Amino acid sequence: MLEESFAVRFYETDALKHVSNTVLVGWFEAARFPIFKLFTPDLDLDNWPLILANYSVDFLQQIYMGSDVTVKTGVSRIGNSSFVVYQELWQDAKLKATGSTTMVHFDYKTQRSAPISAQIRDKLSAMLVETQSE
Protein backbone atom coordinates (compact mmCIF):
# COMPACT_ATOMS: atom_id res chain seq x y z
CA MET A 1 0.00 0.00 0.00
CA LEU A 2 1.07 3.56 -0.64
CA GLU A 3 1.79 5.52 2.55
CA GLU A 4 1.49 9.22 3.39
CA SER A 5 2.01 10.71 6.85
CA PHE A 6 0.42 13.85 8.26
CA ALA A 7 1.03 15.85 11.42
CA VAL A 8 -2.11 16.42 13.48
CA ARG A 9 -2.53 20.16 13.77
CA PHE A 10 -4.17 21.94 16.68
CA TYR A 11 -7.04 23.36 14.61
CA GLU A 12 -7.98 19.83 13.47
CA THR A 13 -9.05 18.95 17.00
CA ASP A 14 -12.49 19.64 18.44
CA ALA A 15 -14.02 20.43 21.81
CA LEU A 16 -13.74 16.75 22.77
CA LYS A 17 -9.94 16.98 22.35
CA HIS A 18 -9.76 14.55 19.44
CA VAL A 19 -9.45 15.00 15.70
CA SER A 20 -12.69 16.16 14.11
CA ASN A 21 -14.38 13.60 11.87
CA THR A 22 -14.23 15.95 8.87
CA VAL A 23 -10.42 15.99 8.89
CA LEU A 24 -10.06 12.34 7.90
CA VAL A 25 -11.80 12.93 4.57
CA GLY A 26 -9.17 15.58 3.74
CA TRP A 27 -6.28 13.31 4.72
CA PHE A 28 -7.73 10.49 2.63
CA GLU A 29 -8.09 12.79 -0.37
CA ALA A 30 -4.52 14.09 -0.05
CA ALA A 31 -3.23 10.51 0.16
CA ARG A 32 -5.01 9.71 -3.15
CA PHE A 33 -2.77 12.15 -5.08
CA PRO A 34 -0.51 9.37 -6.46
CA ILE A 35 -3.62 7.75 -7.93
CA PHE A 36 -4.81 11.06 -9.36
CA LYS A 37 -1.41 11.40 -11.05
CA LEU A 38 -1.92 8.12 -12.89
CA PHE A 39 -4.80 9.77 -14.74
CA THR A 40 -3.44 13.34 -14.87
CA PRO A 41 0.34 13.40 -14.27
CA ASP A 42 0.44 17.21 -14.09
CA LEU A 43 -2.75 17.43 -11.99
CA ASP A 44 -4.21 19.78 -14.60
CA LEU A 45 -7.65 20.72 -13.31
CA ASP A 46 -8.74 21.83 -16.79
CA ASN A 47 -8.32 18.24 -17.98
CA TRP A 48 -9.40 16.39 -14.85
CA PRO A 49 -10.77 12.94 -15.76
CA LEU A 50 -12.13 11.72 -12.43
CA ILE A 51 -15.22 12.25 -10.33
CA LEU A 52 -15.95 11.00 -6.87
CA ALA A 53 -19.09 8.86 -6.84
CA ASN A 54 -19.14 7.73 -3.23
CA TYR A 55 -17.07 7.62 -0.09
CA SER A 56 -17.46 6.12 3.34
CA VAL A 57 -15.37 6.31 6.49
CA ASP A 58 -15.50 3.92 9.40
CA PHE A 59 -14.22 5.50 12.61
CA LEU A 60 -12.67 2.75 14.74
CA GLN A 61 -10.86 4.69 17.46
CA GLN A 62 -10.35 8.30 18.44
CA ILE A 63 -7.37 10.18 17.01
CA TYR A 64 -5.49 12.73 19.07
CA MET A 65 -2.98 15.50 18.55
CA GLY A 66 0.59 14.65 19.54
CA SER A 67 1.43 11.82 17.13
CA ASP A 68 1.52 11.84 13.36
CA VAL A 69 -0.98 9.75 11.44
CA THR A 70 -0.25 7.55 8.43
CA VAL A 71 -2.72 6.88 5.63
CA LYS A 72 -2.19 3.65 3.72
CA THR A 73 -3.80 3.58 0.28
CA GLY A 74 -4.59 0.77 -2.13
CA VAL A 75 -7.21 -0.23 -4.67
CA SER A 76 -9.83 -2.82 -3.71
CA ARG A 77 -11.79 -3.08 -6.97
CA ILE A 78 -11.37 -2.12 -10.61
CA GLY A 79 -14.34 -1.96 -12.95
CA ASN A 80 -14.66 -0.88 -16.56
CA SER A 81 -14.84 2.85 -15.81
CA SER A 82 -14.68 3.00 -12.02
CA PHE A 83 -12.47 1.79 -9.21
CA VAL A 84 -12.57 1.74 -5.42
CA VAL A 85 -9.74 3.20 -3.37
CA TYR A 86 -9.37 1.55 0.04
CA GLN A 87 -7.57 3.46 2.79
CA GLU A 88 -6.51 2.89 6.37
CA LEU A 89 -5.54 5.54 8.90
CA TRP A 90 -3.01 4.54 11.55
CA GLN A 91 -1.71 6.33 14.63
CA ASP A 92 0.75 4.89 17.15
CA ALA A 93 0.66 1.49 15.37
CA LYS A 94 -3.13 1.26 15.84
CA LEU A 95 -5.73 1.18 13.08
CA LYS A 96 -7.93 4.19 13.79
CA ALA A 97 -10.17 4.40 10.68
CA THR A 98 -10.80 2.88 7.28
CA GLY A 99 -12.32 4.43 4.20
CA SER A 100 -13.35 3.58 0.69
CA THR A 101 -13.90 5.93 -2.21
CA THR A 102 -15.47 5.06 -5.54
CA MET A 103 -13.85 7.05 -8.33
CA VAL A 104 -15.21 7.19 -11.88
CA HIS A 105 -13.15 7.87 -14.98
CA PHE A 106 -15.27 10.61 -16.51
CA ASP A 107 -15.46 12.49 -19.80
CA TYR A 108 -16.72 16.00 -19.03
CA LYS A 109 -17.39 16.75 -22.72
CA THR A 110 -19.88 13.90 -23.08
CA GLN A 111 -20.90 13.93 -19.41
CA ARG A 112 -20.46 10.15 -19.29
CA SER A 113 -18.15 7.65 -17.70
CA ALA A 114 -15.26 6.49 -19.86
CA PRO A 115 -13.38 3.18 -19.88
CA ILE A 116 -10.13 3.07 -17.94
CA SER A 117 -7.21 2.52 -20.34
CA ALA A 118 -5.26 -0.74 -20.22
CA GLN A 119 -2.13 1.17 -19.20
CA ILE A 120 -3.80 2.80 -16.18
CA ARG A 121 -5.67 -0.42 -15.34
CA ASP A 122 -2.29 -2.20 -15.09
CA LYS A 123 -0.98 0.47 -12.71
CA LEU A 124 -4.14 0.28 -10.58
CA SER A 125 -3.89 -3.53 -10.56
CA ALA A 126 -0.43 -3.23 -9.03
CA MET A 127 -2.10 -1.50 -6.05
CA LEU A 128 -4.80 -4.13 -5.47
CA VAL A 129 -5.36 -5.04 -1.82
CA GLU A 130 -7.79 -7.25 0.00
CA THR A 131 -9.95 -5.56 2.59
CA GLN A 132 -11.54 -6.96 5.72
CA SER A 133 -14.96 -6.95 4.04
CA GLU A 134 -13.78 -9.16 1.15
JSON list of C-alpha atoms in Angstrom, two decimals:
[
{"chain": "A", "resi": 1, "resn": "MET", "atom": "CA", "xyz": [0.00, 0.00, 0.00]},
{"chain": "A", "resi": 2, "resn": "LEU", "atom": "CA", "xyz": [1.07, 3.56, -0.64]},
{"chain": "A", "resi": 3, "resn": "GLU", "atom": "CA", "xyz": [1.79, 5.52, 2.55]},
{"chain": "A", "resi": 4, "resn": "GLU", "atom": "CA", "xyz": [1.49, 9.22, 3.39]},
{"chain": "A", "resi": 5, "resn": "SER", "atom": "CA", "xyz": [2.01, 10.71, 6.85]},
{"chain": "A", "resi": 6, "resn": "PHE", "atom": "CA", "xyz": [0.42, 13.85, 8.26]},
{"chain": "A", "resi": 7, "resn": "ALA", "atom": "CA", "xyz": [1.03, 15.85, 11.42]},
{"chain": "A", "resi": 8, "resn": "VAL", "atom": "CA", "xyz": [-2.11, 16.42, 13.48]},
{"chain": "A", "resi": 9, "resn": "ARG", "atom": "CA", "xyz": [-2.53, 20.16, 13.77]},
{"chain": "A", "resi": 10, "resn": "PHE", "atom": "CA", "xyz": [-4.17, 21.94, 16.68]},
{"chain": "A", "resi": 11, "resn": "TYR", "atom": "CA", "xyz": [-7.04, 23.36, 14.61]},
{"chain": "A", "resi": 12, "resn": "GLU", "atom": "CA", "xyz": [-7.98, 19.83, 13.47]},
{"chain": "A", "resi": 13, "resn": "THR", "atom": "CA", "xyz": [-9.05, 18.95, 17.00]},
{"chain": "A", "resi": 14, "resn": "ASP", "atom": "CA", "xyz": [-12.49, 19.64, 18.44]},
{"chain": "A", "resi": 15, "resn": "ALA", "atom": "CA", "xyz": [-14.02, 20.43, 21.81]},
{"chain": "A", "resi": 16, "resn": "LEU", "atom": "CA", "xyz": [-13.74, 16.75, 22.77]},
{"chain": "A", "resi": 17, "resn": "LYS", "atom": "CA", "xyz": [-9.94, 16.98, 22.35]},
{"chain": "A", "resi": 18, "resn": "HIS", "atom": "CA", "xyz": [-9.76, 14.55, 19.44]},
{"chain": "A", "resi": 19, "resn": "VAL", "atom": "CA", "xyz": [-9.45, 15.00, 15.70]},
{"chain": "A", "resi": 20, "resn": "SER", "atom": "CA", "xyz": [-12.69, 16.16, 14.11]},
{"chain": "A", "resi": 21, "resn": "ASN", "atom": "CA", "xyz": [-14.38, 13.60, 11.87]},
{"chain": "A", "resi": 22, "resn": "THR", "atom": "CA", "xyz": [-14.23, 15.95, 8.87]},
{"chain": "A", "resi": 23, "resn": "VAL", "atom": "CA", "xyz": [-10.42, 15.99, 8.89]},
{"chain": "A", "resi": 24, "resn": "LEU", "atom": "CA", "xyz": [-10.06, 12.34, 7.90]},
{"chain": "A", "resi": 25, "resn": "VAL", "atom": "CA", "xyz": [-11.80, 12.93, 4.57]},
{"chain": "A", "resi": 26, "resn": "GLY", "atom": "CA", "xyz": [-9.17, 15.58, 3.74]},
{"chain": "A", "resi": 27, "resn": "TRP", "atom": "CA", "xyz": [-6.28, 13.31, 4.72]},
{"chain": "A", "resi": 28, "resn": "PHE", "atom": "CA", "xyz": [-7.73, 10.49, 2.63]},
{"chain": "A", "resi": 29, "resn": "GLU", "atom": "CA", "xyz": [-8.09, 12.79, -0.37]},
{"chain": "A", "resi": 30, "resn": "ALA", "atom": "CA", "xyz": [-4.52, 14.09, -0.05]},
{"chain": "A", "resi": 31, "resn": "ALA", "atom": "CA", "xyz": [-3.23, 10.51, 0.16]},
{"chain": "A", "resi": 32, "resn": "ARG", "atom": "CA", "xyz": [-5.01, 9.71, -3.15]},
{"chain": "A", "resi": 33, "resn": "PHE", "atom": "CA", "xyz": [-2.77, 12.15, -5.08]},
{"chain": "A", "resi": 34, "resn": "PRO", "atom": "CA", "xyz": [-0.51, 9.37, -6.46]},
{"chain": "A", "resi": 35, "resn": "ILE", "atom": "CA", "xyz": [-3.62, 7.75, -7.93]},
{"chain": "A", "resi": 36, "resn": "PHE", "atom": "CA", "xyz": [-4.81, 11.06, -9.36]},
{"chain": "A", "resi": 37, "resn": "LYS", "atom": "CA", "xyz": [-1.41, 11.40, -11.05]},
{"chain": "A", "resi": 38, "resn": "LEU", "atom": "CA", "xyz": [-1.92, 8.12, -12.89]},
{"chain": "A", "resi": 39, "resn": "PHE", "atom": "CA", "xyz": [-4.80, 9.77, -14.74]},
{"chain": "A", "resi": 40, "resn": "THR", "atom": "CA", "xyz": [-3.44, 13.34, -14.87]},
{"chain": "A", "resi": 41, "resn": "PRO", "atom": "CA", "xyz": [0.34, 13.40, -14.27]},
{"chain": "A", "resi": 42, "resn": "ASP", "atom": "CA", "xyz": [0.44, 17.21, -14.09]},
{"chain": "A", "resi": 43, "resn": "LEU", "atom": "CA", "xyz": [-2.75, 17.43, -11.99]},
{"chain": "A", "resi": 44, "resn": "ASP", "atom": "CA", "xyz": [-4.21, 19.78, -14.60]},
{"chain": "A", "resi": 45, "resn": "LEU", "atom": "CA", "xyz": [-7.65, 20.72, -13.31]},
{"chain": "A", "resi": 46, "resn": "ASP", "atom": "CA", "xyz": [-8.74, 21.83, -16.79]},
{"chain": "A", "resi": 47, "resn": "ASN", "atom": "CA", "xyz": [-8.32, 18.24, -17.98]},
{"chain": "A", "resi": 48, "resn": "TRP", "atom": "CA", "xyz": [-9.40, 16.39, -14.85]},
{"chain": "A", "resi": 49, "resn": "PRO", "atom": "CA", "xyz": [-10.77, 12.94, -15.76]},
{"chain": "A", "resi": 50, "resn": "LEU", "atom": "CA", "xyz": [-12.13, 11.72, -12.43]},
{"chain": "A", "resi": 51, "resn": "ILE", "atom": "CA", "xyz": [-15.22, 12.25, -10.33]},
{"chain": "A", "resi": 52, "resn": "LEU", "atom": "CA", "xyz": [-15.95, 11.00, -6.87]},
{"chain": "A", "resi": 53, "resn": "ALA", "atom": "CA", "xyz": [-19.09, 8.86, -6.84]},
{"chain": "A", "resi": 54, "resn": "ASN", "atom": "CA", "xyz": [-19.14, 7.73, -3.23]},
{"chain": "A", "resi": 55, "resn": "TYR", "atom": "CA", "xyz": [-17.07, 7.62, -0.09]},
{"chain": "A", "resi": 56, "resn": "SER", "atom": "CA", "xyz": [-17.46, 6.12, 3.34]},
{"chain": "A", "resi": 57, "resn": "VAL", "atom": "CA", "xyz": [-15.37, 6.31, 6.49]},
{"chain": "A", "resi": 58, "resn": "ASP", "atom": "CA", "xyz": [-15.50, 3.92, 9.40]},
{"chain": "A", "resi": 59, "resn": "PHE", "atom": "CA", "xyz": [-14.22, 5.50, 12.61]},
{"chain": "A", "resi": 60, "resn": "LEU", "atom": "CA", "xyz": [-12.67, 2.75, 14.74]},
{"chain": "A", "resi": 61, "resn": "GLN", "atom": "CA", "xyz": [-10.86, 4.69, 17.46]},
{"chain": "A", "resi": 62, "resn": "GLN", "atom": "CA", "xyz": [-10.35, 8.30, 18.44]},
{"chain": "A", "resi": 63, "resn": "ILE", "atom": "CA", "xyz": [-7.37, 10.18, 17.01]},
{"chain": "A", "resi": 64, "resn": "TYR", "atom": "CA", "xyz": [-5.49, 12.73, 19.07]},
{"chain": "A", "resi": 65, "resn": "MET", "atom": "CA", "xyz": [-2.98, 15.50, 18.55]},
{"chain": "A", "resi": 66, "resn": "GLY", "atom": "CA", "xyz": [0.59, 14.65, 19.54]},
{"chain": "A", "resi": 67, "resn": "SER", "atom": "CA", "xyz": [1.43, 11.82, 17.13]},
{"chain": "A", "resi": 68, "resn": "ASP", "atom": "CA", "xyz": [1.52, 11.84, 13.36]},
{"chain": "A", "resi": 69, "resn": "VAL", "atom": "CA", "xyz": [-0.98, 9.75, 11.44]},
{"chain": "A", "resi": 70, "resn": "THR", "atom": "CA", "xyz": [-0.25, 7.55, 8.43]},
{"chain": "A", "resi": 71, "resn": "VAL", "atom": "CA", "xyz": [-2.72, 6.88, 5.63]},
{"chain": "A", "resi": 72, "resn": "LYS", "atom": "CA", "xyz": [-2.19, 3.65, 3.72]},
{"chain": "A", "resi": 73, "resn": "THR", "atom": "CA", "xyz": [-3.80, 3.58, 0.28]},
{"chain": "A", "resi": 74, "resn": "GLY", "atom": "CA", "xyz": [-4.59, 0.77, -2.13]},
{"chain": "A", "resi": 75, "resn": "VAL", "atom": "CA", "xyz": [-7.21, -0.23, -4.67]},
{"chain": "A", "resi": 76, "resn": "SER", "atom": "CA", "xyz": [-9.83, -2.82, -3.71]},
{"chain": "A", "resi": 77, "resn": "ARG", "atom": "CA", "xyz": [-11.79, -3.08, -6.97]},
{"chain": "A", "resi": 78, "resn": "ILE", "atom": "CA", "xyz": [-11.37, -2.12, -10.61]},
{"chain": "A", "resi": 79, "resn": "GLY", "atom": "CA", "xyz": [-14.34, -1.96, -12.95]},
{"chain": "A", "resi": 80, "resn": "ASN", "atom": "CA", "xyz": [-14.66, -0.88, -16.56]},
{"chain": "A", "resi": 81, "resn": "SER", "atom": "CA", "xyz": [-14.84, 2.85, -15.81]},
{"chain": "A", "resi": 82, "resn": "SER", "atom": "CA", "xyz": [-14.68, 3.00, -12.02]},
{"chain": "A", "resi": 83, "resn": "PHE", "atom": "CA", "xyz": [-12.47, 1.79, -9.21]},
{"chain": "A", "resi": 84, "resn": "VAL", "atom": "CA", "xyz": [-12.57, 1.74, -5.42]},
{"chain": "A", "resi": 85, "resn": "VAL", "atom": "CA", "xyz": [-9.74, 3.20, -3.37]},
{"chain": "A", "resi": 86, "resn": "TYR", "atom": "CA", "xyz": [-9.37, 1.55, 0.04]},
{"chain": "A", "resi": 87, "resn": "GLN", "atom": "CA", "xyz": [-7.57, 3.46, 2.79]},
{"chain": "A", "resi": 88, "resn": "GLU", "atom": "CA", "xyz": [-6.51, 2.89, 6.37]},
{"chain": "A", "resi": 89, "resn": "LEU", "atom": "CA", "xyz": [-5.54, 5.54, 8.90]},
{"chain": "A", "resi": 90, "resn": "TRP", "atom": "CA", "xyz": [-3.01, 4.54, 11.55]},
{"chain": "A", "resi": 91, "resn": "GLN", "atom": "CA", "xyz": [-1.71, 6.33, 14.63]},
{"chain": "A", "resi": 92, "resn": "ASP", "atom": "CA", "xyz": [0.75, 4.89, 17.15]},
{"chain": "A", "resi": 93, "resn": "ALA", "atom": "CA", "xyz": [0.66, 1.49, 15.37]},
{"chain": "A", "resi": 94, "resn": "LYS", "atom": "CA", "xyz": [-3.13, 1.26, 15.84]},
{"chain": "A", "resi": 95, "resn": "LEU", "atom": "CA", "xyz": [-5.73, 1.18, 13.08]},
{"chain": "A", "resi": 96, "resn": "LYS", "atom": "CA", "xyz": [-7.93, 4.19, 13.79]},
{"chain": "A", "resi": 97, "resn": "ALA", "atom": "CA", "xyz": [-10.17, 4.40, 10.68]},
{"chain": "A", "resi": 98, "resn": "THR", "atom": "CA", "xyz": [-10.80, 2.88, 7.28]},
{"chain": "A", "resi": 99, "resn": "GLY", "atom": "CA", "xyz": [-12.32, 4.43, 4.20]},
{"chain": "A", "resi": 100, "resn": "SER", "atom": "CA", "xyz": [-13.35, 3.58, 0.69]},
{"chain": "A", "resi": 101, "resn": "THR", "atom": "CA", "xyz": [-13.90, 5.93, -2.21]},
{"chain": "A", "resi": 102, "resn": "THR", "atom": "CA", "xyz": [-15.47, 5.06, -5.54]},
{"chain": "A", "resi": 103, "resn": "MET", "atom": "CA", "xyz": [-13.85, 7.05, -8.33]},
{"chain": "A", "resi": 104, "resn": "VAL", "atom": "CA", "xyz": [-15.21, 7.19, -11.88]},
{"chain": "A", "resi": 105, "resn": "HIS", "atom": "CA", "xyz": [-13.15, 7.87, -14.98]},
{"chain": "A", "resi": 106, "resn": "PHE", "atom": "CA", "xyz": [-15.27, 10.61, -16.51]},
{"chain": "A", "resi": 107, "resn": "ASP", "atom": "CA", "xyz": [-15.46, 12.49, -19.80]},
{"chain": "A", "resi": 108, "resn": "TYR", "atom": "CA", "xyz": [-16.72, 16.00, -19.03]},
{"chain": "A", "resi": 109, "resn": "LYS", "atom": "CA", "xyz": [-17.39, 16.75, -22.72]},
{"chain": "A", "resi": 110, "resn": "THR", "atom": "CA", "xyz": [-19.88, 13.90, -23.08]},
{"chain": "A", "resi": 111, "resn": "GLN", "atom": "CA", "xyz": [-20.90, 13.93, -19.41]},
{"chain": "A", "resi": 112, "resn": "ARG", "atom": "CA", "xyz": [-20.46, 10.15, -19.29]},
{"chain": "A", "resi": 113, "resn": "SER", "atom": "CA", "xyz": [-18.15, 7.65, -17.70]},
{"chain": "A", "resi": 114, "resn": "ALA", "atom": "CA", "xyz": [-15.26, 6.49, -19.86]},
{"chain": "A", "resi": 115, "resn": "PRO", "atom": "CA", "xyz": [-13.38, 3.18, -19.88]},
{"chain": "A", "resi": 116, "resn": "ILE", "atom": "CA", "xyz": [-10.13, 3.07, -17.94]},
{"chain": "A", "resi": 117, "resn": "SER", "atom": "CA", "xyz": [-7.21, 2.52, -20.34]},
{"chain": "A", "resi": 118, "resn": "ALA", "atom": "CA", "xyz": [-5.26, -0.74, -20.22]},
{"chain": "A", "resi": 119, "resn": "GLN", "atom": "CA", "xyz": [-2.13, 1.17, -19.20]},
{"chain": "A", "resi": 120, "resn": "ILE", "atom": "CA", "xyz": [-3.80, 2.80, -16.18]},
{"chain": "A", "resi": 121, "resn": "ARG", "atom": "CA", "xyz": [-5.67, -0.42, -15.34]},
{"chain": "A", "resi": 122, "resn": "ASP", "atom": "CA", "xyz": [-2.29, -2.20, -15.09]},
{"chain": "A", "resi": 123, "resn": "LYS", "atom": "CA", "xyz": [-0.98, 0.47, -12.71]},
{"chain": "A", "resi": 124, "resn": "LEU", "atom": "CA", "xyz": [-4.14, 0.28, -10.58]},
{"chain": "A", "resi": 125, "resn": "SER", "atom": "CA", "xyz": [-3.89, -3.53, -10.56]},
{"chain": "A", "resi": 126, "resn": "ALA", "atom": "CA", "xyz": [-0.43, -3.23, -9.03]},
{"chain": "A", "resi": 127, "resn": "MET", "atom": "CA", "xyz": [-2.10, -1.50, -6.05]},
{"chain": "A", "resi": 128, "resn": "LEU", "atom": "CA", "xyz": [-4.80, -4.13, -5.47]},
{"chain": "A", "resi": 129, "resn": "VAL", "atom": "CA", "xyz": [-5.36, -5.04, -1.82]},
{"chain": "A", "resi": 130, "resn": "GLU", "atom": "CA", "xyz": [-7.79, -7.25, 0.00]},
{"chain": "A", "resi": 131, "resn": "THR", "atom": "CA", "xyz": [-9.95, -5.56, 2.59]},
{"chain": "A", "resi": 132, "resn": "GLN", "atom": "CA", "xyz": [-11.54, -6.96, 5.72]},
{"chain": "A", "resi": 133, "resn": "SER", "atom": "CA", "xyz": [-14.96, -6.95, 4.04]},
{"chain": "A", "resi": 134, "resn": "GLU", "atom": "CA", "xyz": [-13.78, -9.16, 1.15]}
]
